[in-house]
Each structure stands twice: as structure tokens, then as C-alpha cells.
Coordinates of C-alpha atoms in Angstrom, one line a residue:
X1 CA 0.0 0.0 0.0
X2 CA 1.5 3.7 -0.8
X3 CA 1.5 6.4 0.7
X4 CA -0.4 8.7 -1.8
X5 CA -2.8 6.3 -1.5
X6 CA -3.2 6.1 2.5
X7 CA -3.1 9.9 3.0
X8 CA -6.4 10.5 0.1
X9 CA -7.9 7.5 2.4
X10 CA -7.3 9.3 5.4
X11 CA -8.8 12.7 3.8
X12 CA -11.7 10.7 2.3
X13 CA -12.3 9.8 6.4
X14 CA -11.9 13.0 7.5
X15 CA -14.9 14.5 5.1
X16 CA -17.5 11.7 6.0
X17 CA -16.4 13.0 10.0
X18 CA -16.9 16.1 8.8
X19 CA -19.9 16.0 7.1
X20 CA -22.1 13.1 9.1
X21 CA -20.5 12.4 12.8
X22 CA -20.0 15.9 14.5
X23 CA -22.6 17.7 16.3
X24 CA -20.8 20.0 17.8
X25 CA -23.1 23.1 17.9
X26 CA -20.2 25.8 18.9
X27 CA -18.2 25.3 16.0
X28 CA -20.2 24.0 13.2
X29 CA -18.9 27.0 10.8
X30 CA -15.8 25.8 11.5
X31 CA -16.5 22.6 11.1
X32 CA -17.9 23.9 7.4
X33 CA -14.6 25.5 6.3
X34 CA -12.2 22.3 7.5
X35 CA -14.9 20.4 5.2
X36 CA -14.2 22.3 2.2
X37 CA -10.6 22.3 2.5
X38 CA -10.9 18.4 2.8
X39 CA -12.8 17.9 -0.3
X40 CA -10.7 20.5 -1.8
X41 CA -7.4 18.9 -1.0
X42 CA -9.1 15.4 -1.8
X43 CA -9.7 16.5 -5.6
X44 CA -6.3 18.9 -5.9
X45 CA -3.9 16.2 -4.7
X46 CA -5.7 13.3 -6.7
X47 CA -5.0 15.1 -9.6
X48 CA -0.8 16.6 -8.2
X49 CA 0.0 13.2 -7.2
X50 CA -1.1 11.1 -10.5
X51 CA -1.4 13.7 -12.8
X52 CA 1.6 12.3 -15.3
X53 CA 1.1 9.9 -17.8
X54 CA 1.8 6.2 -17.2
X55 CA 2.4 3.5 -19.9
X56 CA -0.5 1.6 -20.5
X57 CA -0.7 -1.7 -18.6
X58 CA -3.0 -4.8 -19.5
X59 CA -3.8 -6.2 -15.7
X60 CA -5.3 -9.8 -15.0
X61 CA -9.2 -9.1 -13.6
X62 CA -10.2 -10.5 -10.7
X63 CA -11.3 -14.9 -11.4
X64 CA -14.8 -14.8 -11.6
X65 CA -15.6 -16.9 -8.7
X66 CA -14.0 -14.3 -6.3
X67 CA -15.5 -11.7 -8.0
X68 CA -19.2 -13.5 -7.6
X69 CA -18.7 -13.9 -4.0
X70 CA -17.4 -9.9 -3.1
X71 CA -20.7 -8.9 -4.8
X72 CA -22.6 -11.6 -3.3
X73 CA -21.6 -10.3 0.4
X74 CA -22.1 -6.4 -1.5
X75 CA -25.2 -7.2 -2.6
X76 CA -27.0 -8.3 0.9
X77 CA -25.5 -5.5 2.9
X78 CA -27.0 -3.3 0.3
X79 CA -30.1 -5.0 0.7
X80 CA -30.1 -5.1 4.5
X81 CA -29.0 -1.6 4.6
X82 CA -32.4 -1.0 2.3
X83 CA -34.6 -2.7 4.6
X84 CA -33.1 -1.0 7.4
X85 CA -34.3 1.7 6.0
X86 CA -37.2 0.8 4.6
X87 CA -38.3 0.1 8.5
X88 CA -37.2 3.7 9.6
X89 CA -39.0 5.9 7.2
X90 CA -42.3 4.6 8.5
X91 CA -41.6 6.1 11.7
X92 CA -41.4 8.9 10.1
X93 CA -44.4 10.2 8.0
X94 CA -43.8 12.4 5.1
X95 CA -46.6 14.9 6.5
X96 CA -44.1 15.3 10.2
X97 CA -40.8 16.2 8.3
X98 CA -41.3 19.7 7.4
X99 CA -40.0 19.6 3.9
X100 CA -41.9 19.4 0.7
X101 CA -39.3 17.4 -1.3
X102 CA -41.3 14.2 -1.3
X103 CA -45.0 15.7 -1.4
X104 CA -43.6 17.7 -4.8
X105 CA -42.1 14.8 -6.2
X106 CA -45.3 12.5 -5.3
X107 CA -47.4 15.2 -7.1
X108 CA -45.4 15.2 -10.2
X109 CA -45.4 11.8 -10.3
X110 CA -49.3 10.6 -9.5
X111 CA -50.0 13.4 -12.3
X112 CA -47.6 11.7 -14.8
X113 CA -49.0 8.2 -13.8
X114 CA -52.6 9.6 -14.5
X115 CA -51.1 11.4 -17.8
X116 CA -51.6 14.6 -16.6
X117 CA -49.6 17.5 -17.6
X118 CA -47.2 17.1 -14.2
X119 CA -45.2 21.3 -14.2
X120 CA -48.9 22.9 -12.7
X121 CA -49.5 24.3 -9.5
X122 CA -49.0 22.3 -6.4
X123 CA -51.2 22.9 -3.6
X124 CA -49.1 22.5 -0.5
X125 CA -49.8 23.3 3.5
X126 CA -51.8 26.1 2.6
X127 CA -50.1 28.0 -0.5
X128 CA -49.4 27.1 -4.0
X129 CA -45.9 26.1 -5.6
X130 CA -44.4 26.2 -8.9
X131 CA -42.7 22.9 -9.1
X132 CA -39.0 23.8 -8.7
X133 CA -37.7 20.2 -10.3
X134 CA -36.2 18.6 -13.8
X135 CA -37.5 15.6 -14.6
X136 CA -34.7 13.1 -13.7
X137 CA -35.1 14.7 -10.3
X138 CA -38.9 12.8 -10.1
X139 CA -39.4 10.8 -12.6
X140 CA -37.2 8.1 -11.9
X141 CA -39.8 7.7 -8.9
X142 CA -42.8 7.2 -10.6
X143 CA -42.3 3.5 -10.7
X144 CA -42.6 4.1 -6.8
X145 CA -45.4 5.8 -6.6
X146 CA -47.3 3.7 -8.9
X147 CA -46.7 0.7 -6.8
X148 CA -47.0 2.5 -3.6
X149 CA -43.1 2.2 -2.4
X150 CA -42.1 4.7 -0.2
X151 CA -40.5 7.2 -2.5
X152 CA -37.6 7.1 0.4
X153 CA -37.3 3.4 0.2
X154 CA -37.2 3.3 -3.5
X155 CA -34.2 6.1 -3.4
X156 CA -32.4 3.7 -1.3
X157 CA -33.0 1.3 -4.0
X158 CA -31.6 3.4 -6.8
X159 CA -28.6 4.0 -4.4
X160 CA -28.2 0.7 -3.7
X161 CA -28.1 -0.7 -7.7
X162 CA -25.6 2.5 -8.4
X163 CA -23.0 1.4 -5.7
X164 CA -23.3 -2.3 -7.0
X165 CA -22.1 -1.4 -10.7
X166 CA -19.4 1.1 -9.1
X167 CA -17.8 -2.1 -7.1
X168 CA -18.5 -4.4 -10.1
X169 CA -16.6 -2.5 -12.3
X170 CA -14.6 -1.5 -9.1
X171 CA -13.4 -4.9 -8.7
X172 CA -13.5 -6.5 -11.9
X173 CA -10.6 -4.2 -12.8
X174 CA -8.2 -6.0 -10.4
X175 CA -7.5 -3.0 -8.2
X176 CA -8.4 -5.4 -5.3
X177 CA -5.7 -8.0 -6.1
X178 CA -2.9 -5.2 -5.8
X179 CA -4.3 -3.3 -2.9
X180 CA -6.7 -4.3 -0.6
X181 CA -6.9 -2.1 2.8
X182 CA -7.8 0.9 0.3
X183 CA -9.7 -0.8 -1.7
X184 CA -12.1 -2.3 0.9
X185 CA -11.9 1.4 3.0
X186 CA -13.5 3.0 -0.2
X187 CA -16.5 0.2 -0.7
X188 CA -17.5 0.4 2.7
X189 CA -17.4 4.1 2.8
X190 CA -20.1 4.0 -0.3
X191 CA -22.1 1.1 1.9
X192 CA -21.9 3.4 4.9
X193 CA -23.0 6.7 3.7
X194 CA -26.9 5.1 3.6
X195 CA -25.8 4.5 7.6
X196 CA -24.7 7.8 8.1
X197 CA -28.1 9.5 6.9
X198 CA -30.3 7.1 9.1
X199 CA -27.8 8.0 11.8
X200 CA -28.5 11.8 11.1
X201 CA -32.1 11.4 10.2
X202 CA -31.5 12.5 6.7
X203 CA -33.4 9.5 5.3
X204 CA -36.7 10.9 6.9
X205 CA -36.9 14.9 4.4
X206 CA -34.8 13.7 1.6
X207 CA -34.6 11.5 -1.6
X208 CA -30.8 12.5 -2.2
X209 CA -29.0 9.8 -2.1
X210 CA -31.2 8.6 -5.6
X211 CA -29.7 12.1 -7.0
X212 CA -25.9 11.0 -6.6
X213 CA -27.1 7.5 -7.8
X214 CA -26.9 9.4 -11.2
X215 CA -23.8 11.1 -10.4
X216 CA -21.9 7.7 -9.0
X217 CA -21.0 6.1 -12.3
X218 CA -19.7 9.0 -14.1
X219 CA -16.1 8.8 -12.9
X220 CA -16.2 5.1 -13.6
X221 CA -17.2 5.3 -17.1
X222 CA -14.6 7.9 -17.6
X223 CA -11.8 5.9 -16.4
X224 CA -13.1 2.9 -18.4
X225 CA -13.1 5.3 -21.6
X226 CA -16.5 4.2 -21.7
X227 CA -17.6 7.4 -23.0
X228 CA -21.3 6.7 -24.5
X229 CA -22.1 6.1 -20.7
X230 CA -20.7 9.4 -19.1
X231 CA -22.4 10.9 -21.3
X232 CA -25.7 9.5 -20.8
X233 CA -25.1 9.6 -17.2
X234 CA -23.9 12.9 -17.5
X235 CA -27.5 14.3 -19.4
X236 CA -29.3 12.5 -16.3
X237 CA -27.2 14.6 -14.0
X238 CA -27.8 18.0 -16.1
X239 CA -32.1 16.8 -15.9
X240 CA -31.7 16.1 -12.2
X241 CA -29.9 18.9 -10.1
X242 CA -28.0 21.4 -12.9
X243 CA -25.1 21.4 -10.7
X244 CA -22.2 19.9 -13.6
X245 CA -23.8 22.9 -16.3
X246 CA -20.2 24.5 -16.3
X247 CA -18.2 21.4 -16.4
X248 CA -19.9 20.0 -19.2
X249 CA -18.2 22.7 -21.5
X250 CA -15.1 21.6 -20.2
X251 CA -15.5 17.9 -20.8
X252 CA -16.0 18.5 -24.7
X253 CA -13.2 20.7 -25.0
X254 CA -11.3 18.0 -23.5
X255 CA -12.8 15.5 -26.2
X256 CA -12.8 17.8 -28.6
X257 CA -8.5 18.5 -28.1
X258 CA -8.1 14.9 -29.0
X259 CA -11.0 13.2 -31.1
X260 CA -13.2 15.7 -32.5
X261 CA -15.6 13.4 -33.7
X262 CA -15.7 11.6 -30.0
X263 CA -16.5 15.3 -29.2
X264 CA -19.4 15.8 -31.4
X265 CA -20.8 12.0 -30.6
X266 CA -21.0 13.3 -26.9
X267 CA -22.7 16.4 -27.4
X268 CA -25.3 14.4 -29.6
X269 CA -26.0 11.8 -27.3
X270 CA -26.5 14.8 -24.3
X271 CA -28.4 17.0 -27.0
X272 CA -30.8 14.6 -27.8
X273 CA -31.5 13.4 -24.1
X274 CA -32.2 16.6 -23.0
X275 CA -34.6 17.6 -25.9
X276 CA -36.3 13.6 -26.0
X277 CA -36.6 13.8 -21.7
X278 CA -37.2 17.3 -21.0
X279 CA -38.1 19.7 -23.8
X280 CA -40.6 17.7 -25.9
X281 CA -42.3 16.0 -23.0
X282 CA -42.7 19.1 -20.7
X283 CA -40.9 22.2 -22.0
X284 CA -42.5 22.5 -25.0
X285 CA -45.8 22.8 -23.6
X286 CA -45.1 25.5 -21.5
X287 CA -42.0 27.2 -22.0
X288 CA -41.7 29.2 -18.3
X289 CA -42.1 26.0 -16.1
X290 CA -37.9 25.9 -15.9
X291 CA -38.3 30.1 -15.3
X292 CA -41.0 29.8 -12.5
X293 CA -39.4 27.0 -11.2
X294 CA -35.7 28.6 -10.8
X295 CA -37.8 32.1 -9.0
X296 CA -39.4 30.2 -6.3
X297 CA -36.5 28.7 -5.6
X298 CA -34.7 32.0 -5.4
X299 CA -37.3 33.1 -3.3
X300 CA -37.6 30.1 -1.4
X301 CA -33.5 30.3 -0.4
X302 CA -34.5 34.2 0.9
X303 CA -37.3 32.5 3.3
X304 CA -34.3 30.4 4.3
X305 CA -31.9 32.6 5.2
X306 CA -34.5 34.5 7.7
X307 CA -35.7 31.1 9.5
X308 CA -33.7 31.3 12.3
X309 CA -32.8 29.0 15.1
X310 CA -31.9 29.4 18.8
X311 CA -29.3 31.1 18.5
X312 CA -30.7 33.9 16.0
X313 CA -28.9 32.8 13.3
X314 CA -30.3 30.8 9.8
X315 CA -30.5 27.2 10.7
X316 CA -29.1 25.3 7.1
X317 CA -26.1 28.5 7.0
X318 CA -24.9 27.7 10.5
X319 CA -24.9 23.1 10.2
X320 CA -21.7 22.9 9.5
X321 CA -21.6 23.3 5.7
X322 CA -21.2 25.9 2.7
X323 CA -19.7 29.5 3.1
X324 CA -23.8 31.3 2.8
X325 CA -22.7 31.7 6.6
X326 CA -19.7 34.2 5.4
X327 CA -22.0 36.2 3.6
X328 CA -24.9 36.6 5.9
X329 CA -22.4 37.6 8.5
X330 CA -22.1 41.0 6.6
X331 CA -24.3 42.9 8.7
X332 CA -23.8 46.5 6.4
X333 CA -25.6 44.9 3.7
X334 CA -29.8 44.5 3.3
X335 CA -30.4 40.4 3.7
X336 CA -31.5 40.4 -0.5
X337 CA -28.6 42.0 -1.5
X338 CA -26.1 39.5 0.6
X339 CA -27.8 36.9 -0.9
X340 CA -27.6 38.4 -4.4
X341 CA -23.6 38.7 -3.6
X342 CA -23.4 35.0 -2.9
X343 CA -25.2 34.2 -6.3
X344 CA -22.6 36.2 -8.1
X345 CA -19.8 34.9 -6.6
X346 CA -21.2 31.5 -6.8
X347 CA -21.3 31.9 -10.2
X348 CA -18.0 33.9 -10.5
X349 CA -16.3 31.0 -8.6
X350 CA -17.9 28.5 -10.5
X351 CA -17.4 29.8 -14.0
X352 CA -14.1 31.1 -13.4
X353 CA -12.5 27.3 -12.1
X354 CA -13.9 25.9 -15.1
X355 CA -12.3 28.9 -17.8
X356 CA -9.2 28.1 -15.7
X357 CA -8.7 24.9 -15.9
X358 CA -9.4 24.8 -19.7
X359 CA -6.5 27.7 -19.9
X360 CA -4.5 24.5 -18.1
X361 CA -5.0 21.6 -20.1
X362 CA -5.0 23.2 -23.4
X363 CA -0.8 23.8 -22.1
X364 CA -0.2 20.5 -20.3
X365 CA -2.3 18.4 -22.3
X366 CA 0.4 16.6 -24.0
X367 CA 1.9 15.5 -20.5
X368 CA -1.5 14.5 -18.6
X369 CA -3.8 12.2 -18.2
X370 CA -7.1 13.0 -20.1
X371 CA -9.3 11.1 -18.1
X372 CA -7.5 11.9 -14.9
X373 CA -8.0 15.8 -15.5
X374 CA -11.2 15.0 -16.1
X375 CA -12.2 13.0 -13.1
X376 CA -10.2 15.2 -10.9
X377 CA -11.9 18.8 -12.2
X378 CA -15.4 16.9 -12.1
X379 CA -14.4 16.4 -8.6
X380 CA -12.8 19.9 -7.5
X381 CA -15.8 21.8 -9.4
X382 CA -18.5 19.6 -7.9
X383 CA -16.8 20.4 -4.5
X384 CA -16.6 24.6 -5.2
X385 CA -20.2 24.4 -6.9
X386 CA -21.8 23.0 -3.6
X387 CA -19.7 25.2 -1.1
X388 CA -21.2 28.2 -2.0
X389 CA -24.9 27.2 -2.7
X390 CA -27.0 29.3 -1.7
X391 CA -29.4 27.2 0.7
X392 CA -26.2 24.5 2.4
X393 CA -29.0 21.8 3.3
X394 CA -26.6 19.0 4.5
X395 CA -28.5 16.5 2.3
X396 CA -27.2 18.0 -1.0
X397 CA -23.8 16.6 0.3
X398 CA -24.5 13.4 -0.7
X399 CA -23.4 13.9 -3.6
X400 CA -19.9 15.6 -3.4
X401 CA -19.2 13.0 -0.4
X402 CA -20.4 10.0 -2.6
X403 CA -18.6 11.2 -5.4
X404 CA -15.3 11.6 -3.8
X405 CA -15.0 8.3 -3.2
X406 CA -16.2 6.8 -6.6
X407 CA -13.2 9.5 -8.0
X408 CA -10.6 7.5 -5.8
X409 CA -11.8 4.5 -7.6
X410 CA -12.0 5.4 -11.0
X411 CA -8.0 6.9 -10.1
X412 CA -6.9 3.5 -8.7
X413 CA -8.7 2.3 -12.1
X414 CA -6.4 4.4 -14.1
X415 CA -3.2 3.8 -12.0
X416 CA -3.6 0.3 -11.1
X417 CA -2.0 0.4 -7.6
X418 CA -2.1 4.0 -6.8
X419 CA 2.0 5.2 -6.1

């Protein structure tokens, strides 16, 4: 085992304690800032401590029988971990949590099962909402619904089928054979993030773990130059949460620096998945459903950022995650306008990494690792995109912790061993 390897292991730890096991009301700010440097460092020294090219080696996979029995014992802790949760949701109903995540998505989805127009006003406690989500964000959950599955169960169950095809191909690579402390930390910190939101009660408000489902496989594919299927996985992302917009650009330019044509053949399959799932369906028929959508959110994050808890302060800014905390500490300025400044430098942060790191590979790009610069910008971006959010709920997390460790992967992938 090396030591580039043990010391991203030990970071990959230390943003799961971060993130999941510390309650510590006093310093939860803190506790937000020495989470961002984690992930930070995580995705920065993946990239400074592989980042040169390696000749290509043909490795042995893993004999089938071994591999059958790893995803054997994979497959029924996934599956007590789903009925472990399947048992706690019910002590929990959906009308107690005090979040309309789950009655949106269930309206959306009983509408589309009764095919009804689903983007129409949503009657909800008392006042109306514009439905705030992309499809990919609810429809996968219409199977659910249909069948009467709790919608929380069901995301579980997405979860749960993403993490098996991330240790299948995972294994089946061989990275076991050549080191197996790291390999076994990173598949059981994907089969103990479901753990962590039951032990945090995230599993009672929140479907998110079914969002990073989409989000899991993309670094795999990558690494496998499987490109067809990051790029289908990558659409599903862009209709879920539009959090990878800006790196999207980057990953064709990428494509587009060596094969043109792979370039083209990407944007064609993520063109045509957003116009076939999204604009002829729903779009089309009304063309301010994403418009009305994005405002109430906007004003939703305002209503926010003046709920306050105990302590006078917002309760999501002050958990112990995202820098909206920073900016609603600057007392000079009216509450909008500190909120406007976050969304600019969201976007200013955001934009900028992604115009920076294309300025990068463009000059190195003859000495790195394609898929490696692309794994490890995915990574960095998705980790700078959710810091500065404007509404830190500790469930969107999910998906920069999840993906973390499916990057580590799809690196050991690329470098065999990991130096």
C-alpha cells in the first residue's frame, strides 16, 4: 500500500467526519470551512500526485468466482441496509418532516402516472408552488409511486443498484488483487453513507441519495473510456440537479482536443437526451415551467436565510456546511442584497475554475492524463459548486461525499495500484 494512497484514504475519512459524525453546535462553521478544504485537497492532490502519464498496462481481472462472491456479500448488505431503511421511514411520515421534497415529487409523479400534464401548481400546507424540479429529479420515482413504495425506500433502492455497478466495475478491474486495505476502505465508505443519513435522520426529508445515484458512475465510465455512458449519465445529471452545467463545456473541449468526432458524438448523445426527456415532453408545452421553477426557488433560499434558530442565526447557514454563513455575517448589507452577492460569486467561482482549468489543459495536455484531468476537475468543481450554494441543506452533500470516493476509484482504475 503507498503512501499517496493512505493519505487521500485518510482525507476521504476525514470529510465523512466532517460531514455526518459531529454535532458540535459551537463550531459548526468551523466545522464547514475544514470540510471544504478536505474535499478541496481530496480533488487537488488526486489530480498533483497522478497527474503524469503512465504506460499503459494490461492487468489480469479479478477470477470470476472471487468476484461472484465480493458482490454476493455487497449485494446483501445493500439489501439489509435497504430494509433497514425501509423500517425507519415509516416512523417517520412524510406529513411530520417539514419539507416538501417528497410531497412535490409525489405530485409530479401521481400526475404523470394519470397522464396529466405534471409542471402545474402544487397545492401544498396552505399556499401554492411552482414545481421547482427537472425531470430526472422525479421521474425516476414514478415506478414508486405507482406501486405504492415509499419514494424514500425506492431512493435507497436506486442508491443501492448504483453502488453495485461502481464495485463491479470497481473490482472487476483488479484494483483489489494489488491493494486491498484501500480498496475495501472505499467500498464500505459507499455502503456506509446510507448509515450515516439514518444516523442523522436525513433518510426521513430527503430523496438524495437517488440524485448522486446518477452522479456515481460518471467517474467510472470515464476511467473505463467508456464514453457513451458518461455521457448519458452525464445528461441525467444536467435533468436532475444542474449542478455539472459548467463542467460540461469543459468535458467537450477536453474530447474535442483529441478526437473531435468523440467530441461531437458526446454532445449528440446529451443534446438529444435533453430535448427527448425534457423539452418535448414538458418544455414544450409551457415554455416558463424551468423560469417559474428557478424564481421560487430564489425566493424560497431568501425564506431560508430568515428562519432562524436558537441562536438567531439561519438554521441550514450555520450546520456545519457551505460559506452562505460568510455572507450573511455582513451585517452593512440588506439580507437580498447579501444573498444576491453570494449568487454572483457562486457563479463567478464556479465559471471562473472551469475557464481556468481549460486555460491549463489546453498547455499541459500533452503531458497528462485525459481522463485523470477530467475526473479530478469533475471532482474539485463539484466540491466549489456545492460550497457556495446558496441554501447548504446537509443532504445535497451526498453527492460531493459519494462522489469523492467513486473518484478514488476510478483513479486506482487508471493507475492500477495508486503510487
Amino acid at each position: 500500500m503507498k503512501l499517496k494512497s493512505i493519505i487521500l484514504c485518510g482525507l476521504c475519512l476525514l470529510q465523512i467526519i466532517f460531514l455526518y459524525n459531529c454535532n458540535d453546535n459551537n463550531n459548526k462553521p468551523l466545522i464547514g470551512v475544514l470540510l471544504f478544504i478536505t474535499q478541496f485537497s481530496i480533488g487537488l492532490l488526486s489530480y498533483l500526485f497522478f497527474k503524469h502519464k503512465i504506460p499503459a498496462v494490461k492487468r489480469k481481472g479479478m477470477s470470476s468466482g472471487i468476484l461472484l462472491i465480493a458482490m454476493s456479500i455487497i449485494t446483501i448488505l445493500l439489501f439489509l441496509e435497504i430494509n433497514f431503511g425501509n423500517n425507519l421511514v415509516y416512523f417517520k411520515p412524510v406529513s411530520e418532516v417539514g419539507s416538501d421534497v417528497i410531497p412535490q415529487i409525489d405530485s409530479l409523479c401521481t400526475r404523470f402516472n394519470a397522464h396529466q400534464f405534471p409542471y402545474r401548481l402544487i397545492h401544498f400546507q396552505g399556499y401554492n408552488m411552482n414545481p421547482t424540479y427537472l425531470p430526472m429529479q422525479w421521474f425516476p420515482y414514478c415506478p414508486a409511486v405507482l406501486l405504492h413504495i415509499d419514494i424514500r425506500t425506492f431512493s435507497f433502492i436506486l442508491y443501492a443498484i448504483a453502488v453495485f455497478f461502481v464495485c463491479f466495475f470497481y473490482l472487476k478491474n483488479a484494483v483489489f488483487t494489488q491493494n486491498k486495505i484501500v480498496s475495501l476502505f472505499l467500498i464500505g465508505s459507499l455502503l456506509y453513507i446510507p448509515v450515516a443519513l439514518i444516523q442523522n435522520k436525513l433518510i426521513y426529508p430527503t430523496v438524495e441519495q437517488g440524485i448522486a445515484s446518477l452522479y456515481l458512475l460518471i467517474p467510472i465510465f470515464i476511467a473505463m473510456k467508456k464514453y457513451a455512458w458518461a455521457s448519458f449519465f452525464i445528461c441525467l445529471c444536467l435533468l436532475s440537479r444542474y449542478s455539472i452545467i459548467f463542467w460540461v463545456p469543459l468535458y467537450f473541449i477536453i474530447l474535442y482536443l483529441h478526437k473531435p468526432k468523440l467530441a461531437f458524438q458526446q454532445f449528440a448523445i446529451i443534446a438529444v437526451g435533453v430535448v427527448a426527456i425534457y423539452v418535448l415532453p414538458f418544455l414544450s408545452r409551457d415554455w416558463s415551467i424551468f423560469l417559474k421553477g428557478y424564481q421560487y426557488h430564489s425566493g424560497a433560499a431568501l425564506g431560508e436565510w430568515e428562519h432562524l434558530n436558537d441562536n438567531n442565526q439561519p438554521c441550514h447557514l450555520y450546520d456545519g456546511q457551505g460559506f452562505a454563513f460568510i455572507f450573511y455575517a455582513l451585517k452593512n448589507m440588506a439580507l437580498e442584497s447579501r444573498l444576491q452577492l453570494l449568487q454572483k460569486v457562486h457563479l463567478i467561482v464556479s465559471g471562473g475554475f472551469i475557464l481556468l482549468s481549460g486555460i491549463y489543459y489546453i498547455k499541459k495536455r500533452t503531458t497528462i492524463s485525459k481522463e485523470l484531468f477530467m475526473i479530478s476537475s469533475l471532482l474539485i468543481y463539484i466540491v466549489l459548486f456545492y460550497s457556495f450554494i446558496q441554501i447548504p441543506y446537509k443532504y445535497l452533500f451526498i453527492v460531493p461525499c459519494t462522489l469523492i470516493i467513486t473518484s478514488l476509484m476510478s483513479i486506482q482504475m487508471l493507475r492500477g495500484e495508486g503510487e
